[in-house]
């Protein structure tokens, strides 16, 4: 199918919810993607922080295919090895006590919201259900996670939203102001992704953590985007030096397969009980086998490489024309520019580089395993486009 034909079919039959860029992704290798007609792209997006080890990673593929050759799905009424092994690995690497598996970031957060409310209900009875999130946050597209999302632009059309959320300024004082007697949880991204790649201040986050502990308000960290090595530590909370009560993750976890995880730490490990929550596809054995292959290879050596690549990228991007600032952590890079981000992203694409945007920033989320040659090729294109 040629590209024109594909675009026409897509436009005719697919709900018009995405303003797609003009490129087909057909196949690839590492951080190099190709359309069917052979046009190549350097990938500074990994989907959106999903393809952690790039495309066609041999070890990941072997693990996924081996599981497909055994069984592709089993109901959660039965046991499967990849799910139990992945939960064990997540707990060992984080100190979490229990994991609930779903299929996406929104679902991982949905589970966290339910668990936070139940924790509070069990301990304090009815009425303590309010959750504080941050202005400019993004927690997903379901009704509950949209309600949790602190962006006015997303709170349209679908009224009424779920009751019991309010949005704080990105500081300790801001959060404290929104917390009251009915508050059961504070939920935040340590680096706001969709909101413009803003890393929260470590001191503020530590104060929020302390306050939550004092008030028995659960601290929920949304690591859907920041998790799984993306920021240079396995999870971003680790470099903030905090101990959350719930951590959610998804995007990069299974290296490209849909998988969400909600990790419960000590306080709420027993909160959810049989019948409280569930998912038909959640914790699918193929996705879990993929995640085991990714997670077991995010070791100190890889994290050091991520940090090195991050420093390298940031240094070079910081020197480019029309760049006003570089934000984010690790391989989650925001670039504030004196140009229209969408137009820059389109021009990059024409020349063979995929970059993402977040608000009016460029956003780079390359595969963790991107090679130096690929980084340099991508930076060359970005520099050309920004120089115009
Ligand atoms: C992408 C994202 C989500 C939503 O994940 P989906 O898999 O699209 O449901 C939630 N929180 C954060 C921080 C995200 O970046």
Coordinates of C-alpha atoms and ligand atoms in Angstrom, one line a residue:
X1 CA 0.0 0.0 0.0
X2 CA 1.5 3.3 -0.9
X3 CA 1.5 6.2 1.6
X4 CA -1.3 8.2 -0.1
X5 CA -3.5 5.1 -0.1
X6 CA -2.7 4.5 3.6
X7 CA -3.5 8.1 4.5
X8 CA -6.8 7.9 2.7
X9 CA -7.9 4.7 4.3
X10 CA -6.9 6.0 7.7
X11 CA -8.8 9.2 7.2
X12 CA -11.9 7.3 6.0
X13 CA -12.1 4.6 8.7
X14 CA -10.3 5.8 11.8
X15 CA -11.9 8.1 14.4
X16 CA -10.4 11.5 13.9
X17 CA -8.8 11.8 17.4
X18 CA -5.2 12.3 16.4
X19 CA -3.5 15.0 14.3
X20 CA -1.0 12.6 12.8
X21 CA 2.4 13.6 11.4
X22 CA 2.9 12.8 7.8
X23 CA 5.0 9.6 8.1
X24 CA 4.4 5.9 8.0
X25 CA 6.2 3.7 10.5
X26 CA 6.6 0.3 8.8
X27 CA 9.7 -1.4 10.3
X28 CA 13.0 -0.6 11.8
X29 CA 16.1 -1.5 13.7
X30 CA 17.2 0.1 17.0
X31 CA 16.5 3.8 16.8
X32 CA 16.2 3.9 13.1
X33 CA 12.7 3.5 11.6
X34 CA 11.6 3.1 8.0
X35 CA 8.4 3.6 6.0
X36 CA 7.5 1.0 3.4
X37 CA 8.9 3.1 0.6
X38 CA 12.3 3.1 2.3
X39 CA 12.3 6.6 3.8
X40 CA 14.3 6.4 7.1
X41 CA 13.9 8.3 10.3
X42 CA 16.1 8.6 13.4
X43 CA 13.8 8.0 16.3
X44 CA 13.9 10.5 19.2
X45 CA 10.5 9.4 20.4
X46 CA 10.3 5.6 21.0
X47 CA 6.6 5.9 20.3
X48 CA 6.0 8.0 23.3
X49 CA 8.7 6.6 25.6
X50 CA 7.4 3.1 24.9
X51 CA 10.0 1.3 22.8
X52 CA 12.6 1.3 25.6
X53 CA 15.1 -0.8 23.7
X54 CA 14.2 0.5 20.2
X55 CA 12.8 -1.7 17.5
X56 CA 13.6 -5.3 16.7
X57 CA 15.7 -5.9 19.9
X58 CA 16.6 -9.5 19.5
X59 CA 16.5 -10.5 23.2
X60 CA 13.1 -8.9 23.7
X61 CA 11.8 -10.5 20.5
X62 CA 13.0 -13.9 21.6
X63 CA 11.3 -13.6 25.0
X64 CA 8.0 -12.4 23.5
X65 CA 8.0 -15.1 20.7
X66 CA 8.9 -17.8 23.2
X67 CA 5.8 -16.9 25.3
X68 CA 3.6 -16.7 22.2
X69 CA 4.7 -20.2 21.4
X70 CA 3.5 -21.4 24.8
X71 CA 0.2 -19.5 25.4
X72 CA -0.8 -15.9 24.4
X73 CA -3.4 -15.3 27.1
X74 CA -4.9 -16.8 30.3
X75 CA -7.6 -15.4 32.4
X76 CA -6.6 -13.9 35.7
X77 CA -8.6 -16.7 37.3
X78 CA -5.5 -18.8 36.7
X79 CA -1.8 -18.6 37.3
X80 CA 0.9 -17.7 34.8
X81 CA 4.6 -17.6 35.4
X82 CA 5.6 -14.4 33.5
X83 CA 3.1 -12.4 35.6
X84 CA 4.4 -13.7 39.0
X85 CA 8.0 -13.4 37.9
X86 CA 7.5 -9.8 36.7
X87 CA 5.8 -8.8 39.9
X88 CA 8.6 -10.4 41.9
X89 CA 11.2 -8.5 39.9
X90 CA 9.4 -5.2 40.3
X91 CA 9.1 -5.7 44.0
X92 CA 12.8 -6.7 44.4
X93 CA 13.9 -3.7 42.4
X94 CA 11.7 -1.1 44.1
X95 CA 10.8 -2.4 47.6
X96 CA 7.1 -2.5 46.6
X97 CA 5.2 -5.3 48.3
X98 CA 2.4 -6.0 45.7
X99 CA 1.7 -5.3 42.1
X100 CA -1.6 -5.0 40.1
X101 CA -1.2 -5.3 36.4
X102 CA -3.3 -3.6 33.8
X103 CA -2.8 -2.5 30.1
X104 CA -2.1 1.2 30.1
X105 CA -1.0 4.2 32.1
X106 CA -4.6 5.4 32.6
X107 CA -5.6 2.1 34.0
X108 CA -2.6 1.9 36.3
X109 CA -3.6 5.3 37.7
X110 CA -7.3 4.3 37.8
X111 CA -6.2 1.5 40.1
X112 CA -4.1 3.8 42.2
X113 CA -7.1 6.2 42.6
X114 CA -9.4 3.3 43.7
X115 CA -6.8 1.9 46.1
X116 CA -6.1 5.3 47.7
X117 CA -9.8 5.8 48.3
X118 CA -10.3 2.3 49.7
X119 CA -7.3 2.7 52.0
X120 CA -8.9 5.7 53.4
X121 CA -12.3 4.2 53.6
X122 CA -11.0 1.2 55.5
X123 CA -9.2 3.3 58.0
X124 CA -11.3 6.5 58.3
X125 CA -14.7 5.6 56.9
X126 CA -16.7 7.5 54.3
X127 CA -15.9 11.0 53.0
X128 CA -12.1 11.0 52.9
X129 CA -11.8 10.6 49.1
X130 CA -10.3 13.8 47.9
X131 CA -7.1 13.6 45.8
X132 CA -4.7 16.5 45.2
X133 CA -2.9 16.5 41.8
X134 CA -0.8 19.2 40.2
X135 CA -1.7 21.9 37.8
X136 CA -0.5 21.1 34.3
X137 CA -0.4 17.3 35.1
X138 CA -1.4 14.5 32.9
X139 CA -2.8 11.2 34.3
X140 CA -4.7 9.7 31.4
X141 CA -7.8 9.8 29.2
X142 CA -10.4 7.8 31.1
X143 CA -13.0 9.8 33.0
X144 CA -11.3 9.3 36.4
X145 CA -7.8 10.0 35.2
X146 CA -9.0 13.0 33.1
X147 CA -10.6 14.3 36.3
X148 CA -7.2 13.8 38.0
X149 CA -5.5 15.7 35.1
X150 CA -4.9 19.4 36.0
X151 CA -5.3 20.9 32.6
X152 CA -8.4 23.1 31.8
X153 CA -7.9 22.4 28.1
X154 CA -8.8 18.8 28.7
X155 CA -11.8 19.5 30.9
X156 CA -14.3 20.2 28.2
X157 CA -17.3 18.5 26.7
X158 CA -17.4 15.5 28.9
X159 CA -19.0 16.9 32.0
X160 CA -19.6 16.0 34.7
X161 CA -16.1 14.9 35.7
X162 CA -15.5 12.8 38.7
X163 CA -15.8 14.6 42.0
X164 CA -13.0 14.8 44.5
X165 CA -9.9 16.2 42.7
X166 CA -8.2 19.5 42.9
X167 CA -5.1 20.9 41.3
X168 CA -2.2 22.4 43.2
X169 CA 0.6 24.7 42.3
X170 CA 3.9 22.8 41.8
X171 CA 5.2 23.5 45.2
X172 CA 4.9 22.2 48.8
X173 CA 2.8 25.2 49.8
X174 CA 0.6 24.7 46.8
X175 CA -0.1 21.1 47.7
X176 CA -0.6 21.9 51.4
X177 CA -3.1 24.5 50.5
X178 CA -5.3 22.0 48.6
X179 CA -5.0 19.3 51.2
X180 CA -7.8 19.1 53.8
X181 CA -9.4 16.7 56.2
X182 CA -11.1 14.8 53.3
X183 CA -7.8 14.3 51.4
X184 CA -6.7 10.7 50.9
X185 CA -3.9 11.1 48.4
X186 CA -1.5 13.3 46.6
X187 CA -0.7 12.1 43.1
X188 CA 2.0 13.6 41.0
X189 CA 4.5 13.2 38.1
X190 CA 8.0 14.0 39.2
X191 CA 8.7 15.2 35.7
X192 CA 5.5 16.4 34.0
X193 CA 5.6 14.8 30.6
X194 CA 2.7 16.0 28.5
X195 CA 2.6 19.2 30.5
X196 CA 5.9 20.3 29.1
X197 CA 8.8 18.2 30.5
X198 CA 8.9 20.1 33.9
X199 CA 11.0 18.4 36.6
X200 CA 9.7 19.1 40.1
X201 CA 12.1 20.6 42.6
X202 CA 13.6 17.9 44.9
X203 CA 13.3 20.0 48.1
X204 CA 9.6 20.7 47.4
X205 CA 8.9 17.0 46.7
X206 CA 10.6 16.0 49.9
X207 CA 8.5 18.4 51.9
X208 CA 5.4 17.0 50.2
X209 CA 6.5 13.5 51.2
X210 CA 7.0 14.5 54.8
X211 CA 3.7 16.2 55.0
X212 CA 1.9 13.2 53.4
X213 CA 3.5 10.9 56.0
X214 CA 2.4 13.1 58.9
X215 CA -1.2 13.3 57.6
X216 CA -1.5 9.7 56.5
X217 CA -2.2 11.0 53.0
X218 CA -0.9 8.5 50.4
X219 CA 1.8 9.7 48.1
X220 CA 1.1 8.3 44.6
X221 CA 3.8 8.8 42.0
X222 CA 2.8 8.6 38.4
X223 CA 5.8 7.1 36.7
X224 CA 3.9 6.1 33.5
X225 CA 6.4 8.2 31.5
X226 CA 9.3 8.7 33.8
X227 CA 9.6 5.0 34.8
X228 CA 11.7 2.1 33.6
X229 CA 15.1 3.8 33.2
X230 CA 13.8 6.9 31.3
X231 CA 15.2 9.5 33.7
X232 CA 18.5 7.8 34.4
X233 CA 17.3 5.9 37.5
X234 CA 15.1 2.9 37.4
X235 CA 12.2 5.0 38.6
X236 CA 12.4 8.8 39.0
X237 CA 11.4 8.7 42.7
X238 CA 14.7 6.9 43.4
X239 CA 16.7 10.0 42.5
X240 CA 14.3 12.2 44.4
X241 CA 15.2 10.2 47.5
X242 CA 11.5 9.6 48.5
X243 CA 9.5 6.6 49.5
X244 CA 6.1 6.7 47.8
X245 CA 3.1 4.6 48.9
X246 CA 2.0 3.8 45.3
X247 CA 3.9 4.0 42.1
X248 CA 2.2 3.6 38.7
X249 CA 4.0 2.8 35.5
X250 CA 3.3 1.7 31.9
X251 CA 4.8 3.2 28.8
X252 CA 8.3 1.8 28.6
X253 CA 7.7 -1.2 30.9
X254 CA 7.1 -3.9 28.3
X255 CA 9.3 -2.5 25.6
X256 CA 6.4 -1.8 23.2
X257 CA 3.6 -4.1 24.4
X258 CA 0.6 -2.7 26.4
X259 CA 1.2 -3.2 30.1
X260 CA 0.5 -1.1 33.1
X261 CA 1.6 -1.7 36.7
X262 CA 0.4 -0.3 40.0
X263 CA 2.9 -0.9 42.7
X264 CA 1.8 -0.9 46.3
X265 CA 4.3 -0.2 49.1
X266 CA 3.9 -1.3 52.8
X267 CA 1.1 1.0 53.8
X268 CA -1.4 -0.2 51.3
X269 CA -0.2 -3.6 50.3
X270 CA -3.3 -5.3 51.7
X271 CA -5.8 -2.6 50.6
X272 CA -7.2 -4.3 47.5
X273 CA -8.8 -7.6 48.1
X274 CA -10.5 -10.2 46.0
X275 CA -13.3 -8.6 43.9
X276 CA -12.1 -5.0 44.4
X277 CA -10.5 -4.6 41.0
X278 CA -9.7 -6.6 37.9
X279 CA -8.8 -6.6 34.2
X280 CA -9.4 -9.1 31.5
X281 CA -6.2 -8.4 29.6
X282 CA -4.1 -7.0 32.5
X283 CA -0.8 -8.8 33.1
X284 CA -1.0 -10.6 29.8
X285 CA 1.8 -13.2 29.8
X286 CA 3.2 -12.1 26.4
X287 CA 3.4 -8.4 27.7
X288 CA 4.9 -9.7 31.0
X289 CA 7.5 -11.8 29.2
X290 CA 8.5 -8.7 27.2
X291 CA 8.6 -6.6 30.4
X292 CA 10.8 -9.2 32.1
X293 CA 13.2 -9.0 29.2
X294 CA 13.4 -5.2 29.5
X295 CA 13.3 -4.7 33.2
X296 CA 16.0 -7.4 33.9
X297 CA 18.3 -5.5 31.5
X298 CA 17.9 -2.0 33.1
X299 CA 20.9 -2.4 35.3
X300 CA 23.5 0.1 36.7
X301 CA 25.5 -0.1 33.5
X302 CA 22.5 0.8 31.3
X303 CA 21.4 3.6 33.7
X304 CA 24.9 5.1 33.5
X305 CA 24.7 5.0 29.7
X306 CA 21.3 6.8 29.9
X307 CA 22.9 9.5 32.1
X308 CA 25.8 9.8 29.7
X309 CA 23.6 10.1 26.6
X310 CA 21.4 12.6 28.5
X311 CA 24.4 14.8 29.3
X312 CA 25.7 14.6 25.7
X313 CA 22.3 15.4 24.2
X314 CA 21.6 18.3 26.6
X315 CA 25.0 19.9 26.0
X316 CA 24.6 19.9 22.2
X317 CA 21.0 20.9 22.2
X318 CA 21.8 23.7 24.6
X319 CA 24.2 25.3 22.1
X320 CA 21.8 25.2 19.2
X321 CA 20.3 28.4 17.8
X322 CA 16.8 29.4 18.9
X323 CA 17.0 27.2 22.0
X324 CA 15.9 29.1 25.1
X325 CA 16.3 26.3 27.6
X326 CA 16.6 22.5 28.1
X327 CA 14.5 20.8 30.8
X328 CA 13.6 17.4 32.2
X329 CA 15.7 14.5 33.5
X330 CA 17.7 11.8 31.8
X331 CA 16.5 10.8 28.4
X332 CA 13.3 12.8 28.9
X333 CA 14.4 16.1 27.3
X334 CA 12.3 19.2 26.9
X335 CA 13.6 22.0 24.6
X336 CA 12.1 25.4 24.9
X337 CA 12.5 27.1 21.6
X338 CA 11.8 30.5 20.0
X339 CA 9.8 28.8 17.2
X340 CA 6.6 26.9 16.8
X341 CA 7.3 23.4 18.1
X342 CA 4.9 21.6 15.8
X343 CA 6.4 23.3 12.7
X344 CA 9.9 22.4 13.9
X345 CA 8.8 18.8 14.5
X346 CA 7.3 18.6 11.0
X347 CA 10.5 20.0 9.4
X348 CA 12.6 17.5 11.3
X349 CA 10.4 14.7 10.0
X350 CA 10.8 15.8 6.4
X351 CA 14.5 15.5 6.9
X352 CA 14.4 12.2 8.6
X353 CA 14.1 12.9 12.4
X354 CA 11.2 12.0 14.7
X355 CA 10.9 14.4 17.6
X356 CA 7.8 14.9 19.8
X357 CA 6.3 18.0 21.3
X358 CA 4.8 18.9 24.7
X359 CA 3.0 22.2 24.9
X360 CA 5.3 24.5 22.9
X361 CA 8.4 22.6 23.7
X362 CA 10.2 19.9 21.7
X363 CA 10.3 16.7 23.6
X364 CA 13.0 14.0 23.0
X365 CA 12.4 10.5 24.4
X366 CA 14.8 8.3 22.4
X367 CA 15.2 4.6 23.0
X368 CA 17.5 4.1 26.1
X369 CA 19.7 2.0 23.8
X370 CA 20.1 4.6 21.0
X371 CA 23.6 4.5 19.5
X372 CA 26.0 7.5 19.4
X373 CA 25.8 7.5 15.6
X374 CA 22.1 7.8 15.7
X375 CA 22.2 10.6 18.3
X376 CA 24.6 12.5 16.2
X377 CA 22.6 12.0 13.0
X378 CA 19.5 13.2 14.8
X379 CA 21.2 16.2 16.4
X380 CA 22.6 17.3 13.0
X381 CA 19.1 17.4 11.5
X382 CA 17.7 19.2 14.6
X383 CA 20.5 21.8 14.4
X384 CA 19.8 22.5 10.7
X385 CA 16.1 23.0 11.3
X386 CA 16.6 25.2 14.3
X387 CA 19.2 27.3 12.4
X388 CA 16.7 28.4 9.7
Ligands
LIG1 C1 0.9 8.7 28.9 C2 0.7 9.0 30.4 C3 -0.5 8.5 31.0 C4 -1.5 7.7 30.2 O1 -1.1 6.5 29.7 P1 -1.9 5.7 28.6 O2 -1.2 4.4 28.5 O3 -2.0 6.5 27.4 O4 -3.3 5.5 29.2 C5 -0.6 8.7 32.3 N1 0.3 9.4 33.0 C6 1.4 9.9 32.5 C7 2.4 10.6 33.3 C8 1.6 9.7 31.1 O5 2.7 10.2 30.5

